PDB file of C-alpha atoms in Angstrom:
ATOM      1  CA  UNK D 152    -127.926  55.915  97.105  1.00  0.00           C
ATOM      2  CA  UNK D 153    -125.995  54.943 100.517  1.00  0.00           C
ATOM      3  CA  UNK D 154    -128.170  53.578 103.354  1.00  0.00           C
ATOM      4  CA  UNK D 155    -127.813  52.905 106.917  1.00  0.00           C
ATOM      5  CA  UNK D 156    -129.544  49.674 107.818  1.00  0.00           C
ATOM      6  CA  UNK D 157    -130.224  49.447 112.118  1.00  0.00           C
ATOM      7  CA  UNK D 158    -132.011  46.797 113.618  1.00  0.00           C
ATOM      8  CA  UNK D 159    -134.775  47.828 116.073  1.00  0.00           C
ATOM      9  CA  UNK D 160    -132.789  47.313 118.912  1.00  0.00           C
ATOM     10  CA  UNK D 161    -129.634  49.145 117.580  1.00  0.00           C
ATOM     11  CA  UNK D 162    -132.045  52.097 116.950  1.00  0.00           C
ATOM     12  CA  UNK D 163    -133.706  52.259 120.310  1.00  0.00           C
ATOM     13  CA  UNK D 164    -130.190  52.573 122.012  1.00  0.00           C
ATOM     14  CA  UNK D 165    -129.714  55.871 119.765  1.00  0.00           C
ATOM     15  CA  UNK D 166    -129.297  59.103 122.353  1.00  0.00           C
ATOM     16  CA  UNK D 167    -131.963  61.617 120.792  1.00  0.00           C
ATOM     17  CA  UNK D 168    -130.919  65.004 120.017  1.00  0.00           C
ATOM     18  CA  UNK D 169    -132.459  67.512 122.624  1.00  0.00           C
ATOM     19  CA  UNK D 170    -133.596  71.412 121.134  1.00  0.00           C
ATOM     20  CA  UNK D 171    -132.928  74.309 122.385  1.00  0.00           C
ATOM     21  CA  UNK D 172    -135.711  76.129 124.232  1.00  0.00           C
ATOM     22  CA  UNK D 173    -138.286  77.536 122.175  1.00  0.00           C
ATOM     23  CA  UNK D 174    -136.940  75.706 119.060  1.00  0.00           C
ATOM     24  CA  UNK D 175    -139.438  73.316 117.587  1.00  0.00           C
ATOM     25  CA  UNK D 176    -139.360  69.834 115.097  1.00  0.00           C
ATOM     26  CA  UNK D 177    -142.567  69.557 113.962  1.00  0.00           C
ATOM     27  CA  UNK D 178    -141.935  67.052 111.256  1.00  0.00           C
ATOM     28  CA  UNK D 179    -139.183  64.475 112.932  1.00  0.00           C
ATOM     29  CA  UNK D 180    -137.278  63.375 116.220  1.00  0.00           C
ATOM     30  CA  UNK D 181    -133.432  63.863 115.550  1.00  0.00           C
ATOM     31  CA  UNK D 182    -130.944  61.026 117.031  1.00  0.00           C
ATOM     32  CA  UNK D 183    -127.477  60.738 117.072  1.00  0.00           C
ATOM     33  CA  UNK D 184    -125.770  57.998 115.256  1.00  0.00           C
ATOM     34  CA  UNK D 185    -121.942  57.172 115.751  1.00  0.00           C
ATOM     35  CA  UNK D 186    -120.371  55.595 112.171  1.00  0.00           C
ATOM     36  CA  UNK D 187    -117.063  53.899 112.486  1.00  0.00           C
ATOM     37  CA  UNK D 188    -115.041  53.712 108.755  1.00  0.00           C
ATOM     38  CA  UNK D 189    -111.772  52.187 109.654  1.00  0.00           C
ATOM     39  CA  UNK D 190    -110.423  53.225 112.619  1.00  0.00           C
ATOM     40  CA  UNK D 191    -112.290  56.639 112.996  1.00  0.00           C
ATOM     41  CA  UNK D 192    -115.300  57.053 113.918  1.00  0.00           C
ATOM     42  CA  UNK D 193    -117.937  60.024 112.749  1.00  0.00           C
ATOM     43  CA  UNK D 194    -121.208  61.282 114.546  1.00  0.00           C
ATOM     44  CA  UNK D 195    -124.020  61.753 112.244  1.00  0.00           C
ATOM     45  CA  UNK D 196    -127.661  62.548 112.761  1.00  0.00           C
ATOM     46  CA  UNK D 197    -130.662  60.417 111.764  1.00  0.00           C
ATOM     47  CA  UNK D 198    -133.625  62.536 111.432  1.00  0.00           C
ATOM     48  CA  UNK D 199    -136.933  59.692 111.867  1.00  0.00           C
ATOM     49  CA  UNK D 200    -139.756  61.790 110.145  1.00  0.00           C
ATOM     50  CA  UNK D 201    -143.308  61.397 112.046  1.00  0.00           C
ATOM     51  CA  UNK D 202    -144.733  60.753 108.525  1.00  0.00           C
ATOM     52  CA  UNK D 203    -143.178  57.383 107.179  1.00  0.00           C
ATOM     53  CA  UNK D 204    -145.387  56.723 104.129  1.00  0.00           C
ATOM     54  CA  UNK D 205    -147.795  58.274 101.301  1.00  0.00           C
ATOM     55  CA  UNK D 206    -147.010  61.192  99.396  1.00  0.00           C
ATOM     56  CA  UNK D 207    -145.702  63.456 101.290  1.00  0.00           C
ATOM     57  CA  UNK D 208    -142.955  60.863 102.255  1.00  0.00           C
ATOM     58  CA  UNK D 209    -141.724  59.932  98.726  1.00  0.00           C
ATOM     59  CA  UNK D 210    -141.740  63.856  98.006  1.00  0.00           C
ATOM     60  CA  UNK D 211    -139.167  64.035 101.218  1.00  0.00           C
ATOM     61  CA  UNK D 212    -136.989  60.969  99.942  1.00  0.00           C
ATOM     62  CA  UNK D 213    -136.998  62.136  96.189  1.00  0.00           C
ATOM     63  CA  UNK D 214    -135.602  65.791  97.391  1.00  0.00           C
ATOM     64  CA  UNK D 215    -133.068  63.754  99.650  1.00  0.00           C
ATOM     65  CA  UNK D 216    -132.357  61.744  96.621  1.00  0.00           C
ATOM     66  CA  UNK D 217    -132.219  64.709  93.953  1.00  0.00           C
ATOM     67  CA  UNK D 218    -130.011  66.825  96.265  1.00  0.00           C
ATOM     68  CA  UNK D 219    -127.407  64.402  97.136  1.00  0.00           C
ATOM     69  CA  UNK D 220    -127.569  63.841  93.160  1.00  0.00           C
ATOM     70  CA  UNK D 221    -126.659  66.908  92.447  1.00  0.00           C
ATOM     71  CA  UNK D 222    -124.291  68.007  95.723  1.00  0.00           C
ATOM     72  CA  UNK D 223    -121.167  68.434  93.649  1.00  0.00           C
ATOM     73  CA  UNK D 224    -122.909  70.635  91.251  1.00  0.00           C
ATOM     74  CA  UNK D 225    -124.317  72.946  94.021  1.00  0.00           C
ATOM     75  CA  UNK D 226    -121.411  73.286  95.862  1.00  0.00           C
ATOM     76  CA  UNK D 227    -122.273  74.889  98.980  1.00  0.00           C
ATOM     77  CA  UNK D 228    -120.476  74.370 101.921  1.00  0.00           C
ATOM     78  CA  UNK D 229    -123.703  76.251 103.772  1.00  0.00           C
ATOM     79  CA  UNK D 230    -126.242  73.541 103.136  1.00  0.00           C
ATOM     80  CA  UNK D 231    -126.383  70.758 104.922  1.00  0.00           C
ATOM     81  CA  UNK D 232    -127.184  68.377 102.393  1.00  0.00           C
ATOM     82  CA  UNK D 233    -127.740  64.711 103.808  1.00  0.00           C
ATOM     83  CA  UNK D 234    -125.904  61.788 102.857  1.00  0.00           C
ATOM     84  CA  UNK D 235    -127.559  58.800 103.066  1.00  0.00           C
ATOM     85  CA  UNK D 236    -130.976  57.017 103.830  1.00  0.00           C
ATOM     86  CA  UNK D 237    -131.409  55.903 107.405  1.00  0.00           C
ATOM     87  CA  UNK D 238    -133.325  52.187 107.677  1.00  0.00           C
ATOM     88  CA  UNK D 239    -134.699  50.420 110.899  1.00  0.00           C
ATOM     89  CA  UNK D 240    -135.301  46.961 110.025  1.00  0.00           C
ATOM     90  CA  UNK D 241    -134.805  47.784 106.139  1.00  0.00           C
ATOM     91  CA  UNK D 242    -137.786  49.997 106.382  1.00  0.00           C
ATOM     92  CA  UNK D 243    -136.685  53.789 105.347  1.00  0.00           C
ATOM     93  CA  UNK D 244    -136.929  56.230 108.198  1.00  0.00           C
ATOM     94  CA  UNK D 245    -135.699  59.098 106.965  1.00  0.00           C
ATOM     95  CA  UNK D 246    -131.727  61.095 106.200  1.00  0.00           C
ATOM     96  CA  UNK D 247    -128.928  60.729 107.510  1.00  0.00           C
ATOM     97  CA  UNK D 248    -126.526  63.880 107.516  1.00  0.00           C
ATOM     98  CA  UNK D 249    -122.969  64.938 109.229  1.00  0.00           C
ATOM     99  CA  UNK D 250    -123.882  66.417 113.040  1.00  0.00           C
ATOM    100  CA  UNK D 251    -122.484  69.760 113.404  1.00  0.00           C
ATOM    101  CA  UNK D 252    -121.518  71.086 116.931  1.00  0.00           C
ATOM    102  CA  UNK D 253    -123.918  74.678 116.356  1.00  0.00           C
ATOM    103  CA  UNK D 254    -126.615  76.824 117.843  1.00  0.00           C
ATOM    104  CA  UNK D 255    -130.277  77.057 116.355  1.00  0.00           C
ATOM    105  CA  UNK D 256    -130.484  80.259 114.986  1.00  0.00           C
ATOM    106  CA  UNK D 257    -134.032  80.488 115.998  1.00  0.00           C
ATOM    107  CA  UNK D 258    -132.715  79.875 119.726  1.00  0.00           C
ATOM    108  CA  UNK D 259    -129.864  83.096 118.907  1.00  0.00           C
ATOM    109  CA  UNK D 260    -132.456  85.939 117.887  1.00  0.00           C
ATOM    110  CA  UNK D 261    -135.209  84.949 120.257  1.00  0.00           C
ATOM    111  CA  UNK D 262    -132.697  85.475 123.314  1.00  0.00           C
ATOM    112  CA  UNK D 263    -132.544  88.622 125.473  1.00  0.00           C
ATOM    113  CA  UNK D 264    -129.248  88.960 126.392  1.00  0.00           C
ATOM    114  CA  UNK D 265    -126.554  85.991 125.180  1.00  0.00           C
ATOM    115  CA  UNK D 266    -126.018  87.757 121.660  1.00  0.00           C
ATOM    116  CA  UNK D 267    -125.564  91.171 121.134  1.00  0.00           C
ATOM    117  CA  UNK D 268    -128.209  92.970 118.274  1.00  0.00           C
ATOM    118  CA  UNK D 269    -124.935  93.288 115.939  1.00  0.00           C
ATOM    119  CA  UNK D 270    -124.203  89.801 115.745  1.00  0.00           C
ATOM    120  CA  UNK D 271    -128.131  88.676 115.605  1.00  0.00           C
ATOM    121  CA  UNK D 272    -128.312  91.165 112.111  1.00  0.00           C
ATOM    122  CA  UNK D 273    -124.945  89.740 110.464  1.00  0.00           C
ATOM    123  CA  UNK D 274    -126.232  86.083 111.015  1.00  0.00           C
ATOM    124  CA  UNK D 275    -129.641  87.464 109.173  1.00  0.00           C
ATOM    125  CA  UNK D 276    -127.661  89.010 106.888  1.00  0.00           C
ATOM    126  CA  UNK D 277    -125.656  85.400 105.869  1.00  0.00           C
ATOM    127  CA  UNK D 278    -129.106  84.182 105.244  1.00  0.00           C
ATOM    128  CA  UNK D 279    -129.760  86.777 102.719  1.00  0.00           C
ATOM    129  CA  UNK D 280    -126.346  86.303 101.066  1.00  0.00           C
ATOM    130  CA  UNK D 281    -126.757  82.145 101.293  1.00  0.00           C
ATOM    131  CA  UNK D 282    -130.245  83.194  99.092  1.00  0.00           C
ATOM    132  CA  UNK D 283    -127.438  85.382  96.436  1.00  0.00           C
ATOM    133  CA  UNK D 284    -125.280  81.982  96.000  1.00  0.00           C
ATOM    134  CA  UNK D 285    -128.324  79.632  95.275  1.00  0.00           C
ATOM    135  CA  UNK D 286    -129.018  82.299  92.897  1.00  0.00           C
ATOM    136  CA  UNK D 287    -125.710  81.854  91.250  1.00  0.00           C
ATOM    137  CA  UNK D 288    -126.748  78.360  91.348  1.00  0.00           C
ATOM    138  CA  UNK D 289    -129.703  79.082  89.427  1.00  0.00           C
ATOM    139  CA  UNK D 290    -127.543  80.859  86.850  1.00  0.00           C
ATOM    140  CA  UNK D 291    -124.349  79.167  86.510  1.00  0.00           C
ATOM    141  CA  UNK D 292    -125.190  75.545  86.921  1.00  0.00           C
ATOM    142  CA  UNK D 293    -127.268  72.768  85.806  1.00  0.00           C
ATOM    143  CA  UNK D 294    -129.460  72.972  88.952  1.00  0.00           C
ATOM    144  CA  UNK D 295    -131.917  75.186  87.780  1.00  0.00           C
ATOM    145  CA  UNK D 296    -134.657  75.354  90.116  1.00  0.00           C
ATOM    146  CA  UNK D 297    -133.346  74.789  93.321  1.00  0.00           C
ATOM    147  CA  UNK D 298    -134.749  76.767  96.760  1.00  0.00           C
ATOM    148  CA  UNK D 299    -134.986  77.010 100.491  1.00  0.00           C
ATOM    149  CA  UNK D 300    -138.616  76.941 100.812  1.00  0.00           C
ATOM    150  CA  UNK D 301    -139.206  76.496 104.183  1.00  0.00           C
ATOM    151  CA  UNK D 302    -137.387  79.857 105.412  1.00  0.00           C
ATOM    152  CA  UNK D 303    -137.664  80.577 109.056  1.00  0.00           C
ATOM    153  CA  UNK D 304    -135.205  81.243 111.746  1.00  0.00           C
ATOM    154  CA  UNK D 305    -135.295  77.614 112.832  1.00  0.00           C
ATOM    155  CA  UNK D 306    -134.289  75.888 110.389  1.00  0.00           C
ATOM    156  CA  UNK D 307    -130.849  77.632 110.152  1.00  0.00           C
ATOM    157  CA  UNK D 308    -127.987  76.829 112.553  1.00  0.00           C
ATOM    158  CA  UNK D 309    -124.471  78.896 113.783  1.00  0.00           C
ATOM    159  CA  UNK D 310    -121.895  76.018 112.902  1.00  0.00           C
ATOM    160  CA  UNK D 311    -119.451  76.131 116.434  1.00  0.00           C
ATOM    161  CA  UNK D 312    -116.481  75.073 113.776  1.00  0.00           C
ATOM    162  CA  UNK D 313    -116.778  77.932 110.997  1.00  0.00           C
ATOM    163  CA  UNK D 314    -118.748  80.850 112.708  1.00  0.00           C
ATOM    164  CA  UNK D 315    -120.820  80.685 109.858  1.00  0.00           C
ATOM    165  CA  UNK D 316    -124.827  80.036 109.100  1.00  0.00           C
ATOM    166  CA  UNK D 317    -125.375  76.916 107.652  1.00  0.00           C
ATOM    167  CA  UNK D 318    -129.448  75.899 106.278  1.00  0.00           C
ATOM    168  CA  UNK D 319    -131.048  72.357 108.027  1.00  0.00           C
ATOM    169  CA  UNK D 320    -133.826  70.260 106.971  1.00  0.00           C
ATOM    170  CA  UNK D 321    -133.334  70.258 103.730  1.00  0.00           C
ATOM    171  CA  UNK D 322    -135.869  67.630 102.594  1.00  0.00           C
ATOM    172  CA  UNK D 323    -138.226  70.708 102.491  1.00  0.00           C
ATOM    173  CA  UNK D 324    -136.643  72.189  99.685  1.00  0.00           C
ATOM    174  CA  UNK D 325    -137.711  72.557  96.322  1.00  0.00           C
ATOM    175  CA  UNK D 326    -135.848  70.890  93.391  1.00  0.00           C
ATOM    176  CA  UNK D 327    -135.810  68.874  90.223  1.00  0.00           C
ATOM    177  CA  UNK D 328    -139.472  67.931  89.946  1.00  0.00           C
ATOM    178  CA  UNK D 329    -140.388  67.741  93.579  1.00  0.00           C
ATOM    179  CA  UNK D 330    -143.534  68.961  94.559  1.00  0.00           C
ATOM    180  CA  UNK D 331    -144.112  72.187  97.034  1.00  0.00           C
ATOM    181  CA  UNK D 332    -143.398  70.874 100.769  1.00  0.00           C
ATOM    182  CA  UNK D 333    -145.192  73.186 103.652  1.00  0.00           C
ATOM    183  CA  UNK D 334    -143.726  76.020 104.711  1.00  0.00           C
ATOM    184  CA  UNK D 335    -144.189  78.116 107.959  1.00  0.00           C
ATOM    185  CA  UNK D 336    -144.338  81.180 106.401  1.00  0.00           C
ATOM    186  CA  UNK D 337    -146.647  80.021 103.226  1.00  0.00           C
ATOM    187  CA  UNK D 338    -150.074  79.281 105.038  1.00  0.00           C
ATOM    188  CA  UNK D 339    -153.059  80.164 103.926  1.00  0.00           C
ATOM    189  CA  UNK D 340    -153.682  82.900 106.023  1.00  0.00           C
ATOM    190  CA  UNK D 341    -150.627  85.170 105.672  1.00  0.00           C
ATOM    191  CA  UNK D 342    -149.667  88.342 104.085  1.00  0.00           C
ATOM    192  CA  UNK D 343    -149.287  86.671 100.732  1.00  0.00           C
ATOM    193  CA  UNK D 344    -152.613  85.659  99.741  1.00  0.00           C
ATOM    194  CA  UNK D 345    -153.207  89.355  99.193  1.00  0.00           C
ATOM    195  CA  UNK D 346    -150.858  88.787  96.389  1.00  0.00           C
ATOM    196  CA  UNK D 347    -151.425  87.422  92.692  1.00  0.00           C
ATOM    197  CA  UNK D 348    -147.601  86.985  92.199  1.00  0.00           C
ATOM    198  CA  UNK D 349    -147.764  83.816  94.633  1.00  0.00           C
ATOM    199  CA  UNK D 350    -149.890  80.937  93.056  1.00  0.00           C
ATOM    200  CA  UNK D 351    -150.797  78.370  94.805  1.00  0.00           C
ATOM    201  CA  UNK D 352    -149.588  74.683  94.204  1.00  0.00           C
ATOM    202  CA  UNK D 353    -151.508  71.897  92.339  1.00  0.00           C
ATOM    203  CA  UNK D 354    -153.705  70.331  94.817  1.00  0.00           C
ATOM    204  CA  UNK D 355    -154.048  67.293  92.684  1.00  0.00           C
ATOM    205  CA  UNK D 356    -150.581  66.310  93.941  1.00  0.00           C
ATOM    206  CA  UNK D 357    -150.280  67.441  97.743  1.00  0.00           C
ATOM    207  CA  UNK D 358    -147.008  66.945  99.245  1.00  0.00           C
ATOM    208  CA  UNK D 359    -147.922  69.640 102.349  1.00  0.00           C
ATOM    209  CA  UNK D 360    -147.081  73.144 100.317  1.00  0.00           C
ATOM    210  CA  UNK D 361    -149.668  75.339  99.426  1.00  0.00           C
ATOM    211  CA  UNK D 362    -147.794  77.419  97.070  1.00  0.00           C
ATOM    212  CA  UNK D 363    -145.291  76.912  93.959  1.00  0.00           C
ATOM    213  CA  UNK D 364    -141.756  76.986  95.311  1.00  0.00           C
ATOM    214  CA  UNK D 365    -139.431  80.189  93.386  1.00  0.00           C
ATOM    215  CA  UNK D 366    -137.322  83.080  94.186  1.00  0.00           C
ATOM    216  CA  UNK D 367    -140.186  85.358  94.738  1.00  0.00           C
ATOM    217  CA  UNK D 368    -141.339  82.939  97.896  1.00  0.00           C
ATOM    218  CA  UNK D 369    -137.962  82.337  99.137  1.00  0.00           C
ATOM    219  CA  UNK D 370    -137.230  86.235  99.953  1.00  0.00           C
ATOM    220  CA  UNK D 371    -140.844  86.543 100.859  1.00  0.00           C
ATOM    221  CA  UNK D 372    -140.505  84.088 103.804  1.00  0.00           C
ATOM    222  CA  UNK D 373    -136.598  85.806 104.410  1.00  0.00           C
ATOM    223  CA  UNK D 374    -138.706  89.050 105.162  1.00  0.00           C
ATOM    224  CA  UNK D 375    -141.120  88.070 106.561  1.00  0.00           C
ATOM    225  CA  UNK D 376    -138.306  86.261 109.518  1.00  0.00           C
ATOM    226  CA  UNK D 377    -136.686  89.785 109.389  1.00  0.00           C
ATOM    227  CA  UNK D 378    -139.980  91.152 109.992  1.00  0.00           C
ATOM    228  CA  UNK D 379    -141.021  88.653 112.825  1.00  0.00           C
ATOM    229  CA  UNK D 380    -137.760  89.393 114.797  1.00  0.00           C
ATOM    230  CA  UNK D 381    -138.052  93.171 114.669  1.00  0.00           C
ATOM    231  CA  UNK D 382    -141.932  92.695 115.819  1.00  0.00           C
ATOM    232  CA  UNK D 383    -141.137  90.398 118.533  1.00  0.00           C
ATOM    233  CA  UNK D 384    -143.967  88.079 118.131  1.00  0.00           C
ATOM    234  CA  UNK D 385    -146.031  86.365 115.711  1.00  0.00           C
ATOM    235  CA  UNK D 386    -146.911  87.819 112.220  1.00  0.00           C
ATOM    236  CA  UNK D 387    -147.538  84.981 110.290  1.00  0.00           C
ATOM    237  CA  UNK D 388    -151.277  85.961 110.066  1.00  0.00           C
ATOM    238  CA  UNK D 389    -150.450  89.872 109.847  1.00  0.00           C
ATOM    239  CA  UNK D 390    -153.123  91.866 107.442  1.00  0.00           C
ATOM    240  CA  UNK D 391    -152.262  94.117 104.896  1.00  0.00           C
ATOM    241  CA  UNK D 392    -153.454  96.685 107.046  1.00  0.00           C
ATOM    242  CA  UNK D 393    -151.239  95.734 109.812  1.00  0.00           C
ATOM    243  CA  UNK D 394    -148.351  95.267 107.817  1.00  0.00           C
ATOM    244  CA  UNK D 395    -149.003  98.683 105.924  1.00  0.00           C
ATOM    245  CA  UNK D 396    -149.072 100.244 108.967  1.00  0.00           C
ATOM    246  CA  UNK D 397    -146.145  98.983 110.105  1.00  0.00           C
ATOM    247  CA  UNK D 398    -143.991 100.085 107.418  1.00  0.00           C
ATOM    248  CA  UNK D 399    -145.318 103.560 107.759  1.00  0.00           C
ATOM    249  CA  UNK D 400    -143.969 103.208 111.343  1.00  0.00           C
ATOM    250  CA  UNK D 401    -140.133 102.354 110.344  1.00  0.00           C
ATOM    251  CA  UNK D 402    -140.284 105.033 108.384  1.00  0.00           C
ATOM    252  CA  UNK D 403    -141.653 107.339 110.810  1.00  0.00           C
ATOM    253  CA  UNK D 404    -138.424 106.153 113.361  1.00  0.00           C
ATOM    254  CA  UNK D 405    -136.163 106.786 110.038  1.00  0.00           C
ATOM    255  CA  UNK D 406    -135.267 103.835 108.201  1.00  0.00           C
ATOM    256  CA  UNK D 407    -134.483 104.582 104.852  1.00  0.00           C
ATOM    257  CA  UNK D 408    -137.255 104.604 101.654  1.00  0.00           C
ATOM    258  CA  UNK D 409    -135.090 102.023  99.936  1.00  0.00           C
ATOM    259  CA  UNK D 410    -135.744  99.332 102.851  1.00  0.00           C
ATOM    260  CA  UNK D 411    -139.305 100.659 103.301  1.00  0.00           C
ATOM    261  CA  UNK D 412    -139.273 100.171  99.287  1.00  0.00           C
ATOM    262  CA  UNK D 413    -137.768  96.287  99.268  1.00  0.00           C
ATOM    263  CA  UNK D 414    -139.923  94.979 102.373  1.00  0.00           C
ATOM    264  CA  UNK D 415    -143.331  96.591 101.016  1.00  0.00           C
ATOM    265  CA  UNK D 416    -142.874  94.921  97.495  1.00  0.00           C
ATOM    266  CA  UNK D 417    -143.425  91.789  98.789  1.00  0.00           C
ATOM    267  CA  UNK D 418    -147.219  92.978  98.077  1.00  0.00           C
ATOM    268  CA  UNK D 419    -147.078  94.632  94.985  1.00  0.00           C
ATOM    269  CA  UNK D 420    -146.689  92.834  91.306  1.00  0.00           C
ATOM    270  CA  UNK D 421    -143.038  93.039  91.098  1.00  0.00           C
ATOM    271  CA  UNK D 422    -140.213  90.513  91.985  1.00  0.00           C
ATOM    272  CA  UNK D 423    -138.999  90.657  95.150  1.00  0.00           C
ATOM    273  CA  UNK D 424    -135.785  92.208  96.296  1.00  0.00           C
ATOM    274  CA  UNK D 425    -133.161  90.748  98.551  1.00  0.00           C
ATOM    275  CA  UNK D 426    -132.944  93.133 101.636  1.00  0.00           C
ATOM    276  CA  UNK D 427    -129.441  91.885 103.185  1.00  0.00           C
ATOM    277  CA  UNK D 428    -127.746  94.731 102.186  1.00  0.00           C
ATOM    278  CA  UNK D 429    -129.818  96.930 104.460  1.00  0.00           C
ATOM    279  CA  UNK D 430    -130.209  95.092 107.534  1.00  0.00           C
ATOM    280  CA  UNK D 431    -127.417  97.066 109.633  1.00  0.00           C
ATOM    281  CA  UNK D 432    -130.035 100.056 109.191  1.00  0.00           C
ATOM    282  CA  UNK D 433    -132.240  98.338 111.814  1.00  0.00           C
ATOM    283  CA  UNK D 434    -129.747  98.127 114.334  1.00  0.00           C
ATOM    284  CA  UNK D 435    -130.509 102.071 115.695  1.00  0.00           C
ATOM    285  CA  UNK D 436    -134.206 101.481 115.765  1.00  0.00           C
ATOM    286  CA  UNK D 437    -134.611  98.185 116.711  1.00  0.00           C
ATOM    287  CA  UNK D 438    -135.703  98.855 120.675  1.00  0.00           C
ATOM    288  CA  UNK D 439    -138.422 100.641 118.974  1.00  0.00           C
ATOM    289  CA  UNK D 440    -139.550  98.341 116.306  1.00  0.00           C
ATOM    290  CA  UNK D 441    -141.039  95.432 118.952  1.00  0.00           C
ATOM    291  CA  UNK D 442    -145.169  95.145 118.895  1.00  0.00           C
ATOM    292  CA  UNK D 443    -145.473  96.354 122.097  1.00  0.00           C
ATOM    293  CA  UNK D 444    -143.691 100.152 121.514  1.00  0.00           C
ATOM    294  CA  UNK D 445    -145.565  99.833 117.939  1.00  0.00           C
ATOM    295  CA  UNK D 446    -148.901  99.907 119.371  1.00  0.00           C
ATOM    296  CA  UNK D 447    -148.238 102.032 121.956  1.00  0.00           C
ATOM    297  CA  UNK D 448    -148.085 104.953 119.155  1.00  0.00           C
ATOM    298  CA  UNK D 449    -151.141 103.768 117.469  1.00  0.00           C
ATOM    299  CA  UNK D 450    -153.034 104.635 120.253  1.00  0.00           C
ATOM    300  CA  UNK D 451    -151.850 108.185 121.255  1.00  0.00           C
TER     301      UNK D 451
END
């Protein structure tokens, strides 16, 4: 495992990374960090996590550990997987990965007017296909059990260089024998503890996830970020009601029953479907599909 040893005073002359309005870290302050192997010189990013020790610490550095382990055998140029252990005075503060000139996607969908709607769905749509590919993972590889988790519209990024979405904060993830890490979309007040088919994680070990970590989760937090960009506002603590309600109103404004069909299973005992492949249908309605027009028509 490659580390990064600063001194104190090397550290505190680090420039921290500033986020884009309305994008937040919760979990860590990011810094930049200039590496110079021969003559050139690389900038990287050292991500200091707020929590430094205890469980929910080792859980972080043994998913650093496992995925750097296994980055060959993933092989995907869209995660960002980190590539080394950052220490201040040979006491571990947290990854170190390549910085990427980029955009938080977060930042993208939640603006009014930089991005048109047509460019806002295809980066939700790489999303969906960058869910396909760790699914071919799954399948065709030796890593077995390896997914997102944490799936919200923050934690991916437009890289300036490709064009393309690439995933961040990675140390959330689930793989190997890791244990669940939190997730914004897998509280315990959202739309999926009306479900059986999400069970919740064994509280004996606690490393901040309330739920087991699988496919069914991942595309349940990729719908639910579909979901909280057509609503325009907050629906992590949306009811069954509410959400039933909604549905019934896409399909009043004519989005197809196939759609309507993938986004209500998330409910129902059935695996959950992968919607990217019908995400250009919300481009005619979506002036329509914001909370505010929404409950307009619930009160006429």
């Amino acid at each position: 495992m490659k580390t990064v040893n600063l001194t104190k005073r090397q550290f505190k002359k680090l420039k921290p990374m500033e986020l884009e309005d309305g994008v937040l870290n919760n979990e860590a302050d990011m810094y930049y960090l200039d590496i110079k192997r021969g003559y050139l010189k690389q900038t990287y990013l050292l991500k200091k996590l707020f929590q430094d020790k205890g469980e929910i610490f080792s859980n972080k550095l043994y998913t650093i550990n496992t995925l750097i382990d296994n980055k060959d055998e993933i092989n995907m140029e869209e995660l960002i997987i980190p590539e080394a252990l950052g220490l201040v005075d040979n006491e571990i503060v947290g990854p170190i990965m390549p910085y990427i000139p980029n955009i938080n996607l977060g930042y993208i969908l939640n603006s009014k007017y930089e991005f048109p709607l047509k460019q806002k769905i295809r980066y939700l749509k790489e999303v969906g296909l960058i869910l396909e590919k760790l699914k071919m993972v799954r399948e065709y590889t030796k890593v077995k059990d390896i997914y997102l988790n944490d799936i919200h519209e923050n934690n991916f990024i437009l890289n300036k260089q490709t064009g393309k979405i690439n995933v961040v904060d990675l140390d959330s993830a689930k793989i190997g024998h890791n244990l669940p890490s939190s997730a914004y979309f897998l509280n315990l007040l959202g739309l999926h503890t009306y479900s059986s088919k999400y069970q919740e994680a064994n509280f004996d070990h606690f490393a901040g996830g309330f739920y087991e970590v699988n496919e069914n989760t991942d595309i349940y937090c990729y719908i639910m970020m579909i979901l909280q960009f057509c609503y325009g506002s907050n629906i992590v603590s949306m009811t069954p009601e509410e959400f039933y309600n909604y549905l019934e109103y896409m399909a009043s404004l004519g989005i197809s029953k196939e759609l309507i069909d993938i986004i209500s299973s998330i409910l129902i005992n059935k695996d959950n479907q992968n919607p990217y492949e019908y995400l250009d249908e919300l481009i005619p309605y979506y002036n329509k599909l914001n909370k505010y027009t929404f409950t307009k028509t619930l009160k006429k």
